[in-house]
């Protein structure tokens, strides 16, 4: 299977993530060295410099640690220069490890090649481009409010259910989920997923 060509730099957490990703895509892949990015000001400065020249793809693990690293990088790089991608939360352990991670989820290195291909295909040279732009759906914050994904007492639960249907991590903020859905879904697909979440399923 040929690798996908991705013209944007990609940020991942560790070297095993990088090795796995480079088996799927042909791109510049930069690691944060896990939590090392918090202490490595030069690495963060490099990312900020790159972001001035090109959008950067950010892909971290779907556990709490990945969320902290994502938040740190997001706070340092302008929102419009980051493309936030997510792996699904899948229970399991990487083959090289003897123990499960703290939360028991697979990291980037552990998810399947096909999963990673599906995640990166919209940002590869193989993606369909119309008028010079990869097409994003027109889901808005208003849609989220109307559909009970924000501003309601059970909005967080509904977001978790919608995220689960799409293989996204749980406990995403409304803004993060909205950005992910714009990449993953057409408007019609989004409405179909929302319709599949019945009111009965989201009551406590």
PDB file of N, CA, C and O in Angstrom, residues 14-61:
ATOM      1  N   UNK A  14       5.495  10.873  20.334  1.00  0.00           N
ATOM      2  CA  UNK A  14       6.755  10.163  20.519  1.00  0.00           C
ATOM      3  C   UNK A  14       7.322   9.549  19.255  1.00  0.00           C
ATOM      4  O   UNK A  14       6.698   9.547  18.192  1.00  0.00           O
ATOM      5  N   UNK A  15       8.523   8.956  19.399  1.00  0.00           N
ATOM      6  CA  UNK A  15       9.223   8.422  18.222  1.00  0.00           C
ATOM      7  C   UNK A  15       8.521   7.202  17.639  1.00  0.00           C
ATOM      8  O   UNK A  15       8.571   6.967  16.435  1.00  0.00           O
ATOM      9  N   UNK A  16       7.857   6.397  18.486  1.00  0.00           N
ATOM     10  CA  UNK A  16       7.131   5.243  17.951  1.00  0.00           C
ATOM     11  C   UNK A  16       5.897   5.692  17.175  1.00  0.00           C
ATOM     12  O   UNK A  16       5.506   5.045  16.200  1.00  0.00           O
ATOM     13  N   UNK A  17       5.272   6.789  17.622  1.00  0.00           N
ATOM     14  CA  UNK A  17       4.170   7.381  16.857  1.00  0.00           C
ATOM     15  C   UNK A  17       4.683   7.820  15.485  1.00  0.00           C
ATOM     16  O   UNK A  17       4.037   7.603  14.462  1.00  0.00           O
ATOM     17  N   UNK A  18       5.849   8.447  15.491  1.00  0.00           N
ATOM     18  CA  UNK A  18       6.440   8.940  14.245  1.00  0.00           C
ATOM     19  C   UNK A  18       6.741   7.786  13.293  1.00  0.00           C
ATOM     20  O   UNK A  18       6.440   7.866  12.086  1.00  0.00           O
ATOM     21  N   UNK A  19       7.332   6.712  13.830  1.00  0.00           N
ATOM     22  CA  UNK A  19       7.657   5.557  12.994  1.00  0.00           C
ATOM     23  C   UNK A  19       6.399   4.980  12.363  1.00  0.00           C
ATOM     24  O   UNK A  19       6.369   4.669  11.165  1.00  0.00           O
ATOM     25  N   UNK A  20       5.349   4.824  13.169  1.00  0.00           N
ATOM     26  CA  UNK A  20       4.095   4.271  12.653  1.00  0.00           C
ATOM     27  C   UNK A  20       3.501   5.183  11.583  1.00  0.00           C
ATOM     28  O   UNK A  20       3.065   4.720  10.517  1.00  0.00           O
ATOM     29  N   UNK A  21       3.504   6.489  11.865  1.00  0.00           N
ATOM     30  CA  UNK A  21       2.894   7.434  10.934  1.00  0.00           C
ATOM     31  C   UNK A  21       3.643   7.477   9.606  1.00  0.00           C
ATOM     32  O   UNK A  21       3.030   7.570   8.540  1.00  0.00           O
ATOM     33  N   UNK A  22       4.959   7.372   9.660  1.00  0.00           N
ATOM     34  CA  UNK A  22       5.753   7.418   8.432  1.00  0.00           C
ATOM     35  C   UNK A  22       5.589   6.163   7.587  1.00  0.00           C
ATOM     36  O   UNK A  22       6.011   6.136   6.431  1.00  0.00           O
ATOM     37  N   UNK A  23       4.964   5.138   8.149  1.00  0.00           N
ATOM     38  CA  UNK A  23       4.634   3.965   7.346  1.00  0.00           C
ATOM     39  C   UNK A  23       3.337   4.189   6.568  1.00  0.00           C
ATOM     40  O   UNK A  23       3.001   3.411   5.675  1.00  0.00           O
ATOM     41  N   UNK A  24       2.632   5.260   6.926  1.00  0.00           N
ATOM     42  CA  UNK A  24       1.331   5.555   6.314  1.00  0.00           C
ATOM     43  C   UNK A  24       1.385   6.793   5.425  1.00  0.00           C
ATOM     44  O   UNK A  24       0.763   6.830   4.365  1.00  0.00           O
ATOM     45  N   UNK A  25       2.119   7.820   5.866  1.00  0.00           N
ATOM     46  CA  UNK A  25       2.168   9.070   5.106  1.00  0.00           C
ATOM     47  C   UNK A  25       3.606   9.462   4.779  1.00  0.00           C
ATOM     48  O   UNK A  25       4.555   9.086   5.486  1.00  0.00           O
ATOM     49  N   UNK A  26       3.757  10.199   3.707  1.00  0.00           N
ATOM     50  CA  UNK A  26       5.035  10.809   3.336  1.00  0.00           C
ATOM     51  C   UNK A  26       4.925  12.276   3.715  1.00  0.00           C
ATOM     52  O   UNK A  26       4.257  13.055   3.035  1.00  0.00           O
ATOM     53  N   UNK A  27       5.522  12.650   4.837  1.00  0.00           N
ATOM     54  CA  UNK A  27       5.388  14.007   5.362  1.00  0.00           C
ATOM     55  C   UNK A  27       6.514  14.290   6.343  1.00  0.00           C
ATOM     56  O   UNK A  27       7.247  13.378   6.762  1.00  0.00           O
ATOM     57  N   UNK A  28       6.637  15.542   6.717  1.00  0.00           N
ATOM     58  CA  UNK A  28       7.535  15.922   7.799  1.00  0.00           C
ATOM     59  C   UNK A  28       6.814  15.676   9.110  1.00  0.00           C
ATOM     60  O   UNK A  28       5.760  16.258   9.353  1.00  0.00           O
ATOM     61  N   UNK A  29       7.365  14.799   9.951  1.00  0.00           N
ATOM     62  CA  UNK A  29       6.729  14.461  11.224  1.00  0.00           C
ATOM     63  C   UNK A  29       7.651  14.886  12.367  1.00  0.00           C
ATOM     64  O   UNK A  29       8.823  14.514  12.402  1.00  0.00           O
ATOM     65  N   UNK A  30       7.109  15.663  13.285  1.00  0.00           N
ATOM     66  CA  UNK A  30       7.875  16.214  14.406  1.00  0.00           C
ATOM     67  C   UNK A  30       7.286  15.694  15.705  1.00  0.00           C
ATOM     68  O   UNK A  30       6.068  15.659  15.868  1.00  0.00           O
ATOM     69  N   UNK A  31       8.137  15.271  16.626  1.00  0.00           N
ATOM     70  CA  UNK A  31       7.642  14.764  17.905  1.00  0.00           C
ATOM     71  C   UNK A  31       7.743  15.838  18.996  1.00  0.00           C
ATOM     72  O   UNK A  31       8.590  16.728  18.935  1.00  0.00           O
ATOM     73  N   UNK A  32       6.869  15.713  19.967  1.00  0.00           N
ATOM     74  CA  UNK A  32       6.924  16.609  21.128  1.00  0.00           C
ATOM     75  C   UNK A  32       7.791  16.006  22.233  1.00  0.00           C
ATOM     76  O   UNK A  32       7.999  16.645  23.258  1.00  0.00           O
ATOM     77  N   UNK A  33       8.264  14.768  22.018  1.00  0.00           N
ATOM     78  CA  UNK A  33       8.954  14.008  23.070  1.00  0.00           C
ATOM     79  C   UNK A  33       8.057  13.903  24.298  1.00  0.00           C
ATOM     80  O   UNK A  33       8.488  14.123  25.431  1.00  0.00           O
ATOM     81  N   UNK A  34       6.807  13.568  24.034  1.00  0.00           N
ATOM     82  CA  UNK A  34       5.842  13.458  25.120  1.00  0.00           C
ATOM     83  C   UNK A  34       5.673  14.796  25.821  1.00  0.00           C
ATOM     84  O   UNK A  34       5.504  15.835  25.180  1.00  0.00           O
ATOM     85  N   UNK A  35       5.775  14.778  27.147  1.00  0.00           N
ATOM     86  CA  UNK A  35       5.646  16.010  27.921  1.00  0.00           C
ATOM     87  C   UNK A  35       6.904  16.868  27.846  1.00  0.00           C
ATOM     88  O   UNK A  35       6.956  17.949  28.433  1.00  0.00           O
ATOM     89  N   UNK A  36       7.915  16.389  27.096  1.00  0.00           N
ATOM     90  CA  UNK A  36       9.155  17.153  26.966  1.00  0.00           C
ATOM     91  C   UNK A  36       8.956  18.514  26.342  1.00  0.00           C
ATOM     92  O   UNK A  36       9.745  19.438  26.568  1.00  0.00           O
ATOM     93  N   UNK A  37       7.881  18.667  25.561  1.00  0.00           N
ATOM     94  CA  UNK A  37       7.618  19.943  24.908  1.00  0.00           C
ATOM     95  C   UNK A  37       7.358  21.054  25.923  1.00  0.00           C
ATOM     96  O   UNK A  37       7.539  22.238  25.630  1.00  0.00           O
ATOM     97  N   UNK A  38       6.952  20.681  27.151  1.00  0.00           N
ATOM     98  CA  UNK A  38       6.714  21.689  28.180  1.00  0.00           C
ATOM     99  C   UNK A  38       8.020  22.336  28.633  1.00  0.00           C
ATOM    100  O   UNK A  38       8.033  23.488  29.065  1.00  0.00           O
ATOM    101  N   UNK A  39       9.130  21.589  28.541  1.00  0.00           N
ATOM    102  CA  UNK A  39      10.422  22.099  28.997  1.00  0.00           C
ATOM    103  C   UNK A  39      11.330  22.524  27.843  1.00  0.00           C
ATOM    104  O   UNK A  39      12.290  23.257  28.055  1.00  0.00           O
ATOM    105  N   UNK A  40      11.015  22.048  26.653  1.00  0.00           N
ATOM    106  CA  UNK A  40      11.871  22.304  25.501  1.00  0.00           C
ATOM    107  C   UNK A  40      11.359  23.531  24.745  1.00  0.00           C
ATOM    108  O   UNK A  40      10.546  23.431  23.834  1.00  0.00           O
ATOM    109  N   UNK A  41      11.859  24.695  25.131  1.00  0.00           N
ATOM    110  CA  UNK A  41      11.397  25.939  24.508  1.00  0.00           C
ATOM    111  C   UNK A  41      11.832  26.020  23.044  1.00  0.00           C
ATOM    112  O   UNK A  41      11.147  26.634  22.223  1.00  0.00           O
ATOM    113  N   UNK A  42      12.957  25.382  22.707  1.00  0.00           N
ATOM    114  CA  UNK A  42      13.423  25.406  21.320  1.00  0.00           C
ATOM    115  C   UNK A  42      12.474  24.629  20.413  1.00  0.00           C
ATOM    116  O   UNK A  42      12.207  25.038  19.280  1.00  0.00           O
ATOM    117  N   UNK A  43      11.975  23.492  20.919  1.00  0.00           N
ATOM    118  CA  UNK A  43      11.046  22.698  20.113  1.00  0.00           C
ATOM    119  C   UNK A  43       9.744  23.471  19.878  1.00  0.00           C
ATOM    120  O   UNK A  43       9.213  23.494  18.765  1.00  0.00           O
ATOM    121  N   UNK A  44       9.251  24.130  20.901  1.00  0.00           N
ATOM    122  CA  UNK A  44       8.028  24.912  20.759  1.00  0.00           C
ATOM    123  C   UNK A  44       8.247  26.097  19.819  1.00  0.00           C
ATOM    124  O   UNK A  44       7.388  26.428  19.007  1.00  0.00           O
ATOM    125  N   UNK A  45       9.420  26.715  19.914  1.00  0.00           N
ATOM    126  CA  UNK A  45       9.739  27.839  19.018  1.00  0.00           C
ATOM    127  C   UNK A  45       9.791  27.371  17.564  1.00  0.00           C
ATOM    128  O   UNK A  45       9.373  28.095  16.659  1.00  0.00           O
ATOM    129  N   UNK A  46      10.294  26.143  17.347  1.00  0.00           N
ATOM    130  CA  UNK A  46      10.337  25.580  15.994  1.00  0.00           C
ATOM    131  C   UNK A  46       8.928  25.416  15.447  1.00  0.00           C
ATOM    132  O   UNK A  46       8.650  25.767  14.294  1.00  0.00           O
ATOM    133  N   UNK A  47       8.042  24.900  16.266  1.00  0.00           N
ATOM    134  CA  UNK A  47       6.658  24.709  15.828  1.00  0.00           C
ATOM    135  C   UNK A  47       5.996  26.046  15.502  1.00  0.00           C
ATOM    136  O   UNK A  47       5.259  26.170  14.518  1.00  0.00           O
ATOM    137  N   UNK A  48       6.259  27.051  16.330  1.00  0.00           N
ATOM    138  CA  UNK A  48       5.688  28.372  16.093  1.00  0.00           C
ATOM    139  C   UNK A  48       6.226  28.984  14.807  1.00  0.00           C
ATOM    140  O   UNK A  48       5.481  29.627  14.055  1.00  0.00           O
ATOM    141  N   UNK A  49       7.501  28.750  14.533  1.00  0.00           N
ATOM    142  CA  UNK A  49       8.106  29.270  13.309  1.00  0.00           C
ATOM    143  C   UNK A  49       7.527  28.579  12.082  1.00  0.00           C
ATOM    144  O   UNK A  49       7.230  29.219  11.072  1.00  0.00           O
ATOM    145  N   UNK A  50       7.365  27.257  12.169  1.00  0.00           N
ATOM    146  CA  UNK A  50       6.774  26.507  11.064  1.00  0.00           C
ATOM    147  C   UNK A  50       5.355  26.983  10.781  1.00  0.00           C
ATOM    148  O   UNK A  50       4.938  27.097   9.630  1.00  0.00           O
ATOM    149  N   UNK A  51       4.602  27.256  11.865  1.00  0.00           N
ATOM    150  CA  UNK A  51       3.202  27.650  11.723  1.00  0.00           C
ATOM    151  C   UNK A  51       3.049  28.976  10.986  1.00  0.00           C
ATOM    152  O   UNK A  51       1.988  29.256  10.423  1.00  0.00           O
ATOM    153  N   UNK A  52       4.087  29.796  10.991  1.00  0.00           N
ATOM    154  CA  UNK A  52       4.032  31.060  10.267  1.00  0.00           C
ATOM    155  C   UNK A  52       4.124  30.836   8.761  1.00  0.00           C
ATOM    156  O   UNK A  52       3.686  31.673   7.967  1.00  0.00           O
ATOM    157  N   UNK A  53       4.691  29.679   8.371  1.00  0.00           N
ATOM    158  CA  UNK A  53       4.888  29.391   6.960  1.00  0.00           C
ATOM    159  C   UNK A  53       3.831  28.457   6.389  1.00  0.00           C
ATOM    160  O   UNK A  53       3.515  28.535   5.197  1.00  0.00           O
ATOM    161  N   UNK A  54       3.311  27.587   7.231  1.00  0.00           N
ATOM    162  CA  UNK A  54       2.356  26.598   6.742  1.00  0.00           C
ATOM    163  C   UNK A  54       1.445  26.130   7.869  1.00  0.00           C
ATOM    164  O   UNK A  54       1.874  26.113   9.032  1.00  0.00           O
ATOM    165  N   UNK A  55       0.220  25.744   7.573  1.00  0.00           N
ATOM    166  CA  UNK A  55      -0.600  25.102   8.613  1.00  0.00           C
ATOM    167  C   UNK A  55       0.084  23.833   9.100  1.00  0.00           C
ATOM    168  O   UNK A  55       0.830  23.182   8.355  1.00  0.00           O
ATOM    169  N   UNK A  56      -0.160  23.469  10.339  1.00  0.00           N
ATOM    170  CA  UNK A  56       0.442  22.281  10.941  1.00  0.00           C
ATOM    171  C   UNK A  56      -0.660  21.349  11.417  1.00  0.00           C
ATOM    172  O   UNK A  56      -1.654  21.790  12.002  1.00  0.00           O
ATOM    173  N   UNK A  57      -0.469  20.060  11.171  1.00  0.00           N
ATOM    174  CA  UNK A  57      -1.421  19.053  11.648  1.00  0.00           C
ATOM    175  C   UNK A  57      -0.985  18.580  13.034  1.00  0.00           C
ATOM    176  O   UNK A  57       0.192  18.271  13.255  1.00  0.00           O
ATOM    177  N   UNK A  58      -1.923  18.521  13.959  1.00  0.00           N
ATOM    178  CA  UNK A  58      -1.648  18.061  15.324  1.00  0.00           C
ATOM    179  C   UNK A  58      -2.419  16.772  15.583  1.00  0.00           C
ATOM    180  O   UNK A  58      -3.642  16.730  15.467  1.00  0.00           O
ATOM    181  N   UNK A  59      -1.691  15.708  15.944  1.00  0.00           N
ATOM    182  CA  UNK A  59      -2.311  14.414  16.230  1.00  0.00           C
ATOM    183  C   UNK A  59      -1.689  13.835  17.494  1.00  0.00           C
ATOM    184  O   UNK A  59      -0.527  13.424  17.485  1.00  0.00           O
ATOM    185  N   UNK A  60      -2.431  13.838  18.578  1.00  0.00           N
ATOM    186  CA  UNK A  60      -1.931  13.282  19.837  1.00  0.00           C
ATOM    187  C   UNK A  60      -2.767  12.058  20.217  1.00  0.00           C
ATOM    188  O   UNK A  60      -3.779  11.762  19.594  1.00  0.00           O
ATOM    189  N   UNK A  61      -2.320  11.350  21.245  1.00  0.00           N
ATOM    190  CA  UNK A  61      -3.075  10.203  21.740  1.00  0.00           C
ATOM    191  C   UNK A  61      -4.427  10.666  22.271  1.00  0.00           C
ATOM    192  O   UNK A  61      -4.618  11.848  22.597  1.00  0.00           O
TER     193      UNK A  61
END
